[in-house]
mmCIF file with all atom_site columns, C-alpha atoms in Angstrom:
data_model
loop_
_atom_site.group_PDB
_atom_site.id
_atom_site.type_symbol
_atom_site.label_atom_id
_atom_site.label_alt_id
_atom_site.label_comp_id
_atom_site.label_asym_id
_atom_site.label_entity_id
_atom_site.label_seq_id
_atom_site.pdbx_PDB_ins_code
_atom_site.Cartn_x
_atom_site.Cartn_y
_atom_site.Cartn_z
_atom_site.occupancy
_atom_site.B_iso_or_equiv
_atom_site.pdbx_formal_charge
_atom_site.auth_seq_id
_atom_site.auth_comp_id
_atom_site.auth_asym_id
_atom_site.auth_atom_id
_atom_site.pdbx_PDB_model_num
ATOM 1   C CA . MET A 1 1   ? -61.076 17.050  -17.987 1.00 67.00 ? 11  MET A CA 1
ATOM 2   C CA . GLN A 1 2   ? -60.451 18.249  -21.524 1.00 90.00 ? 12  GLN A CA 1
ATOM 3   C CA . ILE A 1 3   ? -58.518 15.903  -23.795 1.00 96.00 ? 13  ILE A CA 1
ATOM 4   C CA . ARG A 1 4   ? -57.950 16.579  -27.485 1.00 97.00 ? 14  ARG A CA 1
ATOM 5   C CA . ILE A 1 5   ? -56.172 13.962  -29.568 1.00 98.00 ? 15  ILE A CA 1
ATOM 6   C CA . LYS A 1 6   ? -54.793 14.480  -33.065 1.00 98.00 ? 16  LYS A CA 1
ATOM 7   C CA . PHE A 1 7   ? -54.356 11.138  -34.808 1.00 99.00 ? 17  PHE A CA 1
ATOM 8   C CA . PHE A 1 8   ? -52.041 10.925  -37.827 1.00 99.00 ? 18  PHE A CA 1
ATOM 9   C CA . MET A 1 9   ? -52.803 7.743   -39.758 1.00 98.00 ? 19  MET A CA 1
ATOM 10  C CA . ASP A 1 10  ? -52.954 5.837   -43.030 1.00 98.00 ? 20  ASP A CA 1
ATOM 11  C CA . TYR A 1 11  ? -55.594 3.241   -43.809 1.00 98.00 ? 21  TYR A CA 1
ATOM 12  C CA . VAL A 1 12  ? -52.930 0.761   -44.953 1.00 98.00 ? 22  VAL A CA 1
ATOM 13  C CA . CYS A 1 13  ? -51.341 0.753   -41.481 1.00 98.00 ? 23  CYS A CA 1
ATOM 14  C CA . GLU A 1 14  ? -52.321 -2.146  -39.214 1.00 97.00 ? 24  GLU A CA 1
ATOM 15  C CA . TRP A 1 15  ? -50.966 -0.353  -36.151 1.00 98.00 ? 25  TRP A CA 1
ATOM 16  C CA . CYS A 1 16  ? -53.180 2.638   -36.977 1.00 98.00 ? 26  CYS A CA 1
ATOM 17  C CA . TYR A 1 17  ? -56.244 0.385   -37.082 1.00 98.00 ? 27  TYR A CA 1
ATOM 18  C CA . LEU A 1 18  ? -55.228 -1.201  -33.780 1.00 98.00 ? 28  LEU A CA 1
ATOM 19  C CA . GLY A 1 19  ? -54.568 2.170   -32.149 1.00 98.00 ? 29  GLY A CA 1
ATOM 20  C CA . TYR A 1 20  ? -57.901 3.503   -33.398 1.00 98.00 ? 30  TYR A CA 1
ATOM 21  C CA . GLY A 1 21  ? -59.715 0.461   -32.026 1.00 97.00 ? 31  GLY A CA 1
ATOM 22  C CA . ILE A 1 22  ? -58.093 0.869   -28.613 1.00 97.00 ? 32  ILE A CA 1
ATOM 23  C CA . LEU A 1 23  ? -59.201 4.507   -28.483 1.00 97.00 ? 33  LEU A CA 1
ATOM 24  C CA . LYS A 1 24  ? -62.739 3.506   -29.458 1.00 95.00 ? 34  LYS A CA 1
ATOM 25  C CA . ASP A 1 25  ? -62.701 1.045   -26.550 1.00 95.00 ? 35  ASP A CA 1
ATOM 26  C CA . LEU A 1 26  ? -61.472 3.781   -24.201 1.00 96.00 ? 36  LEU A CA 1
ATOM 27  C CA . ARG A 1 27  ? -64.390 5.979   -25.250 1.00 94.00 ? 37  ARG A CA 1
ATOM 28  C CA . LYS A 1 28  ? -66.630 3.734   -23.155 1.00 92.00 ? 38  LYS A CA 1
ATOM 29  C CA . ALA A 1 29  ? -65.035 5.235   -20.035 1.00 93.00 ? 39  ALA A CA 1
ATOM 30  C CA . TYR A 1 30  ? -63.406 8.515   -21.106 1.00 94.00 ? 40  TYR A CA 1
ATOM 31  C CA . ASP A 1 31  ? -64.552 11.644  -22.881 1.00 93.00 ? 41  ASP A CA 1
ATOM 32  C CA . PHE A 1 32  ? -62.106 13.029  -25.433 1.00 96.00 ? 42  PHE A CA 1
ATOM 33  C CA . ASP A 1 33  ? -62.053 14.688  -28.834 1.00 97.00 ? 43  ASP A CA 1
ATOM 34  C CA . LEU A 1 34  ? -60.376 12.644  -31.565 1.00 97.00 ? 44  LEU A CA 1
ATOM 35  C CA . GLU A 1 35  ? -59.429 14.307  -34.852 1.00 98.00 ? 45  GLU A CA 1
ATOM 36  C CA . LEU A 1 36  ? -58.036 12.170  -37.670 1.00 98.00 ? 46  LEU A CA 1
ATOM 37  C CA . TYR A 1 37  ? -55.358 13.435  -40.046 1.00 98.00 ? 47  TYR A CA 1
ATOM 38  C CA . PRO A 1 38  ? -55.014 11.065  -43.011 1.00 98.00 ? 48  PRO A CA 1
ATOM 39  C CA . ILE A 1 39  ? -51.582 10.934  -44.643 1.00 97.00 ? 49  ILE A CA 1
ATOM 40  C CA . GLU A 1 40  ? -50.116 8.744   -47.379 1.00 97.00 ? 50  GLU A CA 1
ATOM 41  C CA . ILE A 1 41  ? -47.147 6.826   -45.981 1.00 96.00 ? 51  ILE A CA 1
ATOM 42  C CA . HIS A 1 42  ? -46.553 4.511   -48.941 1.00 95.00 ? 52  HIS A CA 1
ATOM 43  C CA . PRO A 1 43  ? -47.010 6.525   -52.155 1.00 95.00 ? 53  PRO A CA 1
ATOM 44  C CA . ASP A 1 44  ? -44.608 4.064   -53.789 1.00 95.00 ? 54  ASP A CA 1
ATOM 45  C CA . ILE A 1 45  ? -47.134 1.201   -53.668 1.00 96.00 ? 55  ILE A CA 1
ATOM 46  C CA . PRO A 1 46  ? -48.328 0.375   -57.213 1.00 96.00 ? 56  PRO A CA 1
ATOM 47  C CA . GLU A 1 47  ? -51.665 1.922   -58.159 1.00 95.00 ? 57  GLU A CA 1
ATOM 48  C CA . ASN A 1 48  ? -53.444 -1.449  -57.970 1.00 96.00 ? 58  ASN A CA 1
ATOM 49  C CA . GLY A 1 49  ? -51.660 -2.542  -54.781 1.00 97.00 ? 59  GLY A CA 1
ATOM 50  C CA . MET A 1 50  ? -49.172 -5.381  -54.426 1.00 97.00 ? 60  MET A CA 1
ATOM 51  C CA . PRO A 1 51  ? -49.103 -8.861  -52.882 1.00 95.00 ? 61  PRO A CA 1
ATOM 52  C CA . MET A 1 52  ? -49.041 -8.624  -49.090 1.00 94.00 ? 62  MET A CA 1
ATOM 53  C CA . ILE A 1 53  ? -46.260 -11.196 -49.012 1.00 93.00 ? 63  ILE A CA 1
ATOM 54  C CA . TRP A 1 54  ? -43.965 -8.637  -50.675 1.00 92.00 ? 64  TRP A CA 1
ATOM 55  C CA . HIS A 1 55  ? -44.466 -6.414  -47.634 1.00 91.00 ? 65  HIS A CA 1
ATOM 56  C CA . VAL A 1 56  ? -44.576 -9.082  -44.903 1.00 92.00 ? 66  VAL A CA 1
ATOM 57  C CA . HIS A 1 57  ? -42.954 -12.402 -45.750 1.00 90.00 ? 67  HIS A CA 1
ATOM 58  C CA . ASN A 1 58  ? -44.631 -14.517 -43.064 1.00 94.00 ? 68  ASN A CA 1
ATOM 59  C CA . LYS A 1 59  ? -48.009 -12.835 -43.232 1.00 94.00 ? 69  LYS A CA 1
ATOM 60  C CA . LYS A 1 60  ? -49.903 -15.542 -41.335 1.00 95.00 ? 70  LYS A CA 1
ATOM 61  C CA . LYS A 1 61  ? -47.598 -15.192 -38.325 1.00 96.00 ? 71  LYS A CA 1
ATOM 62  C CA . TRP A 1 62  ? -47.847 -11.400 -38.627 1.00 95.00 ? 72  TRP A CA 1
ATOM 63  C CA . THR A 1 63  ? -51.662 -11.569 -38.727 1.00 97.00 ? 73  THR A CA 1
ATOM 64  C CA . ASP A 1 64  ? -51.778 -13.970 -35.767 1.00 97.00 ? 74  ASP A CA 1
ATOM 65  C CA . GLN A 1 65  ? -49.656 -11.554 -33.721 1.00 97.00 ? 75  GLN A CA 1
ATOM 66  C CA . LEU A 1 66  ? -51.934 -8.644  -34.612 1.00 97.00 ? 76  LEU A CA 1
ATOM 67  C CA . ASN A 1 67  ? -55.023 -10.629 -33.660 1.00 98.00 ? 77  ASN A CA 1
ATOM 68  C CA . GLN A 1 68  ? -53.460 -11.528 -30.323 1.00 98.00 ? 78  GLN A CA 1
ATOM 69  C CA . LEU A 1 69  ? -52.888 -7.833  -29.615 1.00 96.00 ? 79  LEU A CA 1
ATOM 70  C CA . GLY A 1 70  ? -56.345 -6.840  -30.826 1.00 97.00 ? 80  GLY A CA 1
ATOM 71  C CA . GLU A 1 71  ? -58.353 -9.579  -29.119 1.00 96.00 ? 81  GLU A CA 1
ATOM 72  C CA . PRO A 1 72  ? -58.784 -7.793  -25.747 1.00 94.00 ? 82  PRO A CA 1
ATOM 73  C CA . TYR A 1 73  ? -60.433 -4.903  -27.601 1.00 94.00 ? 83  TYR A CA 1
ATOM 74  C CA . GLY A 1 74  ? -62.539 -6.923  -30.031 1.00 95.00 ? 84  GLY A CA 1
ATOM 75  C CA . ILE A 1 75  ? -60.265 -5.996  -32.950 1.00 97.00 ? 85  ILE A CA 1
ATOM 76  C CA . HIS A 1 76  ? -59.867 -8.566  -35.717 1.00 97.00 ? 86  HIS A CA 1
ATOM 77  C CA . PHE A 1 77  ? -57.471 -8.769  -38.675 1.00 98.00 ? 87  PHE A CA 1
ATOM 78  C CA . ILE A 1 78  ? -57.849 -10.988 -41.732 1.00 98.00 ? 88  ILE A CA 1
ATOM 79  C CA . ASN A 1 79  ? -54.822 -12.579 -43.387 1.00 97.00 ? 89  ASN A CA 1
ATOM 80  C CA . LYS A 1 80  ? -54.916 -10.123 -46.324 1.00 96.00 ? 90  LYS A CA 1
ATOM 81  C CA . GLU A 1 81  ? -53.707 -10.938 -49.815 1.00 96.00 ? 91  GLU A CA 1
ATOM 82  C CA . THR A 1 82  ? -53.127 -7.330  -50.918 1.00 97.00 ? 92  THR A CA 1
ATOM 83  C CA . PHE A 1 83  ? -51.059 -4.455  -49.554 1.00 97.00 ? 93  PHE A CA 1
ATOM 84  C CA . SER A 1 84  ? -53.193 -1.655  -50.955 1.00 98.00 ? 94  SER A CA 1
ATOM 85  C CA . ASN A 1 85  ? -52.399 1.736   -52.401 1.00 98.00 ? 95  ASN A CA 1
ATOM 86  C CA . THR A 1 86  ? -54.481 4.059   -50.228 1.00 98.00 ? 96  THR A CA 1
ATOM 87  C CA . LYS A 1 87  ? -54.319 7.317   -52.192 1.00 98.00 ? 97  LYS A CA 1
ATOM 88  C CA . ASN A 1 88  ? -58.001 7.260   -53.211 1.00 98.00 ? 98  ASN A CA 1
ATOM 89  C CA . ALA A 1 89  ? -59.107 5.949   -49.818 1.00 98.00 ? 99  ALA A CA 1
ATOM 90  C CA . LEU A 1 90  ? -57.281 8.824   -48.130 1.00 99.00 ? 100 LEU A CA 1
ATOM 91  C CA . ILE A 1 91  ? -58.647 11.448  -50.522 1.00 98.00 ? 101 ILE A CA 1
ATOM 92  C CA . LEU A 1 92  ? -62.185 10.337  -49.743 1.00 98.00 ? 102 LEU A CA 1
ATOM 93  C CA . GLY A 1 93  ? -61.283 10.231  -46.054 1.00 98.00 ? 103 GLY A CA 1
ATOM 94  C CA . GLN A 1 94  ? -60.180 13.852  -46.223 1.00 98.00 ? 104 GLN A CA 1
ATOM 95  C CA . TYR A 1 95  ? -63.430 14.732  -47.991 1.00 98.00 ? 105 TYR A CA 1
ATOM 96  C CA . ALA A 1 96  ? -65.356 12.822  -45.313 1.00 98.00 ? 106 ALA A CA 1
ATOM 97  C CA . LYS A 1 97  ? -63.651 14.941  -42.682 1.00 98.00 ? 107 LYS A CA 1
ATOM 98  C CA . THR A 1 98  ? -65.133 18.100  -44.226 1.00 96.00 ? 108 THR A CA 1
ATOM 99  C CA . THR A 1 99  ? -68.643 16.621  -44.131 1.00 96.00 ? 109 THR A CA 1
ATOM 100 C CA . GLY A 1 100 ? -68.592 15.308  -40.561 1.00 96.00 ? 110 GLY A CA 1
ATOM 101 C CA . LYS A 1 101 ? -68.609 11.677  -41.714 1.00 97.00 ? 111 LYS A CA 1
ATOM 102 C CA . MET A 1 102 ? -64.967 10.837  -41.075 1.00 96.00 ? 112 MET A CA 1
ATOM 103 C CA . SER A 1 103 ? -65.735 8.389   -38.275 1.00 96.00 ? 113 SER A CA 1
ATOM 104 C CA . ASP A 1 104 ? -68.412 6.510   -40.246 1.00 97.00 ? 114 ASP A CA 1
ATOM 105 C CA . TYR A 1 105 ? -66.235 6.350   -43.351 1.00 98.00 ? 115 TYR A CA 1
ATOM 106 C CA . THR A 1 106 ? -63.159 5.232   -41.407 1.00 98.00 ? 116 THR A CA 1
ATOM 107 C CA . ASP A 1 107 ? -65.126 2.465   -39.695 1.00 98.00 ? 117 ASP A CA 1
ATOM 108 C CA . CYS A 1 108 ? -66.445 1.235   -43.062 1.00 98.00 ? 118 CYS A CA 1
ATOM 109 C CA . LEU A 1 109 ? -63.035 1.497   -44.719 1.00 98.00 ? 119 LEU A CA 1
ATOM 110 C CA . TRP A 1 110 ? -61.101 -0.375  -42.053 1.00 98.00 ? 120 TRP A CA 1
ATOM 111 C CA . ASP A 1 111 ? -63.786 -3.037  -41.767 1.00 98.00 ? 121 ASP A CA 1
ATOM 112 C CA . SER A 1 112 ? -63.532 -3.600  -45.522 1.00 98.00 ? 122 SER A CA 1
ATOM 113 C CA . TYR A 1 113 ? -59.730 -3.725  -45.593 1.00 98.00 ? 123 TYR A CA 1
ATOM 114 C CA . MET A 1 114 ? -58.536 -5.055  -42.252 1.00 98.00 ? 124 MET A CA 1
ATOM 115 C CA . VAL A 1 115 ? -61.435 -7.399  -41.456 1.00 98.00 ? 125 VAL A CA 1
ATOM 116 C CA . LYS A 1 116 ? -62.726 -8.473  -44.878 1.00 98.00 ? 126 LYS A CA 1
ATOM 117 C CA . GLY A 1 117 ? -59.512 -8.146  -46.898 1.00 97.00 ? 127 GLY A CA 1
ATOM 118 C CA . MET A 1 118 ? -60.932 -5.989  -49.697 1.00 97.00 ? 128 MET A CA 1
ATOM 119 C CA . ASN A 1 119 ? -58.370 -4.406  -52.036 1.00 98.00 ? 129 ASN A CA 1
ATOM 120 C CA . ILE A 1 120 ? -58.939 -0.717  -51.333 1.00 98.00 ? 130 ILE A CA 1
ATOM 121 C CA . SER A 1 121 ? -56.623 0.261   -54.189 1.00 97.00 ? 131 SER A CA 1
ATOM 122 C CA . ASP A 1 122 ? -59.638 -0.424  -56.407 1.00 95.00 ? 132 ASP A CA 1
ATOM 123 C CA . LYS A 1 123 ? -61.705 2.718   -56.939 1.00 95.00 ? 133 LYS A CA 1
ATOM 124 C CA . THR A 1 124 ? -64.825 0.601   -57.390 1.00 97.00 ? 134 THR A CA 1
ATOM 125 C CA . ALA A 1 125 ? -64.243 -0.738  -53.874 1.00 97.00 ? 135 ALA A CA 1
ATOM 126 C CA . ILE A 1 126 ? -63.816 2.797   -52.547 1.00 98.00 ? 136 ILE A CA 1
ATOM 127 C CA . TYR A 1 127 ? -67.120 3.852   -54.116 1.00 98.00 ? 137 TYR A CA 1
ATOM 128 C CA . SER A 1 128 ? -68.818 0.867   -52.477 1.00 98.00 ? 138 SER A CA 1
ATOM 129 C CA . ILE A 1 129 ? -67.336 1.776   -49.101 1.00 98.00 ? 139 ILE A CA 1
ATOM 130 C CA . GLY A 1 130 ? -68.319 5.404   -49.634 1.00 98.00 ? 140 GLY A CA 1
ATOM 131 C CA . HIS A 1 131 ? -71.909 4.374   -50.323 1.00 98.00 ? 141 HIS A CA 1
ATOM 132 C CA . ASN A 1 132 ? -71.934 2.424   -47.053 1.00 97.00 ? 142 ASN A CA 1
ATOM 133 C CA . ALA A 1 133 ? -70.741 5.562   -45.263 1.00 97.00 ? 143 ALA A CA 1
ATOM 134 C CA . GLY A 1 134 ? -73.579 7.597   -46.771 1.00 97.00 ? 144 GLY A CA 1
ATOM 135 C CA . PHE A 1 135 ? -71.944 9.314   -49.760 1.00 98.00 ? 145 PHE A CA 1
ATOM 136 C CA . SER A 1 136 ? -73.492 9.685   -53.194 1.00 98.00 ? 146 SER A CA 1
ATOM 137 C CA . ASP A 1 137 ? -71.586 9.135   -56.443 1.00 98.00 ? 147 ASP A CA 1
ATOM 138 C CA . GLU A 1 138 ? -71.763 12.886  -57.028 1.00 98.00 ? 148 GLU A CA 1
ATOM 139 C CA . GLN A 1 139 ? -70.111 13.634  -53.690 1.00 98.00 ? 149 GLN A CA 1
ATOM 140 C CA . MET A 1 140 ? -67.346 11.110  -54.311 1.00 98.00 ? 150 MET A CA 1
ATOM 141 C CA . ASN A 1 141 ? -66.770 12.402  -57.831 1.00 98.00 ? 151 ASN A CA 1
ATOM 142 C CA . THR A 1 142 ? -66.292 15.851  -56.317 1.00 96.00 ? 152 THR A CA 1
ATOM 143 C CA . ALA A 1 143 ? -63.748 14.489  -53.843 1.00 97.00 ? 153 ALA A CA 1
ATOM 144 C CA . PHE A 1 144 ? -61.675 12.832  -56.559 1.00 97.00 ? 154 PHE A CA 1
ATOM 145 C CA . GLU A 1 145 ? -61.918 15.646  -59.100 1.00 97.00 ? 155 GLU A CA 1
ATOM 146 C CA . ASP A 1 146 ? -61.159 18.582  -56.806 1.00 97.00 ? 156 ASP A CA 1
ATOM 147 C CA . PRO A 1 147 ? -57.398 18.798  -56.082 1.00 97.00 ? 157 PRO A CA 1
ATOM 148 C CA . ILE A 1 148 ? -57.941 20.470  -52.712 1.00 98.00 ? 158 ILE A CA 1
ATOM 149 C CA . TYR A 1 149 ? -58.496 17.137  -50.981 1.00 97.00 ? 159 TYR A CA 1
ATOM 150 C CA . TYR A 1 150 ? -55.233 15.576  -52.116 1.00 96.00 ? 160 TYR A CA 1
ATOM 151 C CA . ALA A 1 151 ? -53.461 18.849  -51.307 1.00 97.00 ? 161 ALA A CA 1
ATOM 152 C CA . ALA A 1 152 ? -54.916 18.596  -47.804 1.00 98.00 ? 162 ALA A CA 1
ATOM 153 C CA . LEU A 1 153 ? -53.219 15.210  -47.357 1.00 97.00 ? 163 LEU A CA 1
ATOM 154 C CA . GLU A 1 154 ? -49.874 16.855  -48.054 1.00 96.00 ? 164 GLU A CA 1
ATOM 155 C CA . ARG A 1 155 ? -50.660 19.625  -45.565 1.00 98.00 ? 165 ARG A CA 1
ATOM 156 C CA . ASN A 1 156 ? -51.547 16.998  -42.970 1.00 98.00 ? 166 ASN A CA 1
ATOM 157 C CA . GLN A 1 157 ? -48.104 15.483  -43.417 1.00 97.00 ? 167 GLN A CA 1
ATOM 158 C CA . GLN A 1 158 ? -46.418 18.863  -43.055 1.00 97.00 ? 168 GLN A CA 1
ATOM 159 C CA . TYR A 1 159 ? -48.485 19.507  -39.941 1.00 98.00 ? 169 TYR A CA 1
ATOM 160 C CA . GLN A 1 160 ? -47.366 16.189  -38.495 1.00 98.00 ? 170 GLN A CA 1
ATOM 161 C CA . HIS A 1 161 ? -43.733 17.109  -39.157 1.00 97.00 ? 171 HIS A CA 1
ATOM 162 C CA . SER A 1 162 ? -44.244 20.267  -37.079 1.00 97.00 ? 172 SER A CA 1
ATOM 163 C CA . PHE A 1 163 ? -44.605 17.957  -34.072 1.00 96.00 ? 173 PHE A CA 1
ATOM 164 C CA . GLY A 1 164 ? -41.256 16.341  -34.842 1.00 96.00 ? 174 GLY A CA 1
ATOM 165 C CA . THR A 1 165 ? -42.441 12.990  -36.154 1.00 95.00 ? 175 THR A CA 1
ATOM 166 C CA . ASP A 1 166 ? -43.160 11.328  -39.485 1.00 94.00 ? 176 ASP A CA 1
ATOM 167 C CA . GLN A 1 167 ? -44.282 7.939   -38.138 1.00 95.00 ? 177 GLN A CA 1
ATOM 168 C CA . VAL A 1 168 ? -47.765 6.465   -37.950 1.00 98.00 ? 178 VAL A CA 1
ATOM 169 C CA . PRO A 1 169 ? -49.737 5.993   -35.928 1.00 98.00 ? 179 PRO A CA 1
ATOM 170 C CA . ALA A 1 170 ? -48.838 9.230   -34.172 1.00 98.00 ? 180 ALA A CA 1
ATOM 171 C CA . PHE A 1 171 ? -51.000 10.803  -31.495 1.00 99.00 ? 181 PHE A CA 1
ATOM 172 C CA . VAL A 1 172 ? -50.619 14.386  -30.288 1.00 98.00 ? 182 VAL A CA 1
ATOM 173 C CA . ILE A 1 173 ? -52.495 14.937  -27.053 1.00 98.00 ? 183 ILE A CA 1
ATOM 174 C CA . ASN A 1 174 ? -53.451 18.454  -25.938 1.00 97.00 ? 184 ASN A CA 1
ATOM 175 C CA . GLU A 1 175 ? -50.610 19.846  -28.086 1.00 95.00 ? 185 GLU A CA 1
ATOM 176 C CA . LYS A 1 176 ? -48.269 18.648  -25.316 1.00 95.00 ? 186 LYS A CA 1
ATOM 177 C CA . TYR A 1 177 ? -47.763 14.892  -25.396 1.00 97.00 ? 187 TYR A CA 1
ATOM 178 C CA . ILE A 1 178 ? -46.817 12.733  -28.376 1.00 98.00 ? 188 ILE A CA 1
ATOM 179 C CA . MET A 1 179 ? -47.282 8.977   -28.508 1.00 97.00 ? 189 MET A CA 1
ATOM 180 C CA . ILE A 1 180 ? -46.065 6.829   -31.389 1.00 98.00 ? 190 ILE A CA 1
ATOM 181 C CA . GLY A 1 181 ? -47.485 3.400   -32.150 1.00 96.00 ? 191 GLY A CA 1
ATOM 182 C CA . ALA A 1 182 ? -50.550 1.507   -30.966 1.00 96.00 ? 192 ALA A CA 1
ATOM 183 C CA . GLN A 1 183 ? -50.268 2.064   -27.231 1.00 95.00 ? 193 GLN A CA 1
ATOM 184 C CA . SER A 1 184 ? -52.031 -0.179  -24.738 1.00 94.00 ? 194 SER A CA 1
ATOM 185 C CA . LYS A 1 185 ? -55.174 0.800   -22.883 1.00 95.00 ? 195 LYS A CA 1
ATOM 186 C CA . ASP A 1 186 ? -53.146 1.000   -19.664 1.00 96.00 ? 196 ASP A CA 1
ATOM 187 C CA . THR A 1 187 ? -50.710 3.473   -21.222 1.00 97.00 ? 197 THR A CA 1
ATOM 188 C CA . TRP A 1 188 ? -53.559 5.712   -22.347 1.00 98.00 ? 198 TRP A CA 1
ATOM 189 C CA . GLU A 1 189 ? -55.243 5.540   -18.949 1.00 97.00 ? 199 GLU A CA 1
ATOM 190 C CA . GLN A 1 190 ? -52.012 6.559   -17.225 1.00 97.00 ? 200 GLN A CA 1
ATOM 191 C CA . LEU A 1 191 ? -51.747 9.572   -19.533 1.00 97.00 ? 201 LEU A CA 1
ATOM 192 C CA . PHE A 1 192 ? -55.392 10.527  -19.004 1.00 96.00 ? 202 PHE A CA 1
ATOM 193 C CA . GLN A 1 193 ? -54.861 10.364  -15.239 1.00 95.00 ? 203 GLN A CA 1
ATOM 194 C CA . LYS A 1 194 ? -51.791 12.578  -15.548 1.00 95.00 ? 204 LYS A CA 1
ATOM 195 C CA . ILE A 1 195 ? -53.749 15.140  -17.568 1.00 94.00 ? 205 ILE A CA 1
ATOM 196 C CA . LYS A 1 196 ? -56.581 15.045  -15.037 1.00 91.00 ? 206 LYS A CA 1
ATOM 197 C CA . GLU A 1 197 ? -54.134 15.783  -12.220 1.00 91.00 ? 207 GLU A CA 1
ATOM 198 C CA . GLU A 1 198 ? -52.593 18.634  -14.205 1.00 90.00 ? 208 GLU A CA 1
ATOM 199 C CA . GLN A 1 199 ? -56.000 20.208  -14.830 1.00 86.00 ? 209 GLN A CA 1
ATOM 200 C CA . SER A 1 200 ? -57.310 19.834  -11.277 1.00 82.00 ? 210 SER A CA 1
#
């Protein structure tokens, strides 16, 4: 059974982190290719981020709900103070994709932001995360100085639009099925079974 999943996401998006974690859990039982397409969904966020409470008024309740959804998959959210600007995080993510380290970088990034509450608007924080993912300062300088990586983010967004959606998380499966939002494990398993039947 061949399954290829395109995953359109932003590191600021809690539902993207949840959806990614559910897919990682599914990997224990299913074989599929997962390709991440980072896009910037909130370019309007101030460069240094903004208080989370400006984005979600009752952030403790919001975080509790997310943790309830994530618990079956071992996914944890901290009650963050900052709603971060992810431009630099996404640029380095796009660079990571070209080096084969996208998965390692994404794991480090989301652990820092969603679990530990680090403000990933801060470039110093991004460099620290990049080091943890195996990048040198020279590599990260290249990512931030070369405009091709930011341009790639814009192309990712245009590519997503070609599938008729601008929401995240968005999953395009085998160029045929589109799922929006952090779908449950059961929903994914039903789709995988359907694809298996189609390919048999």
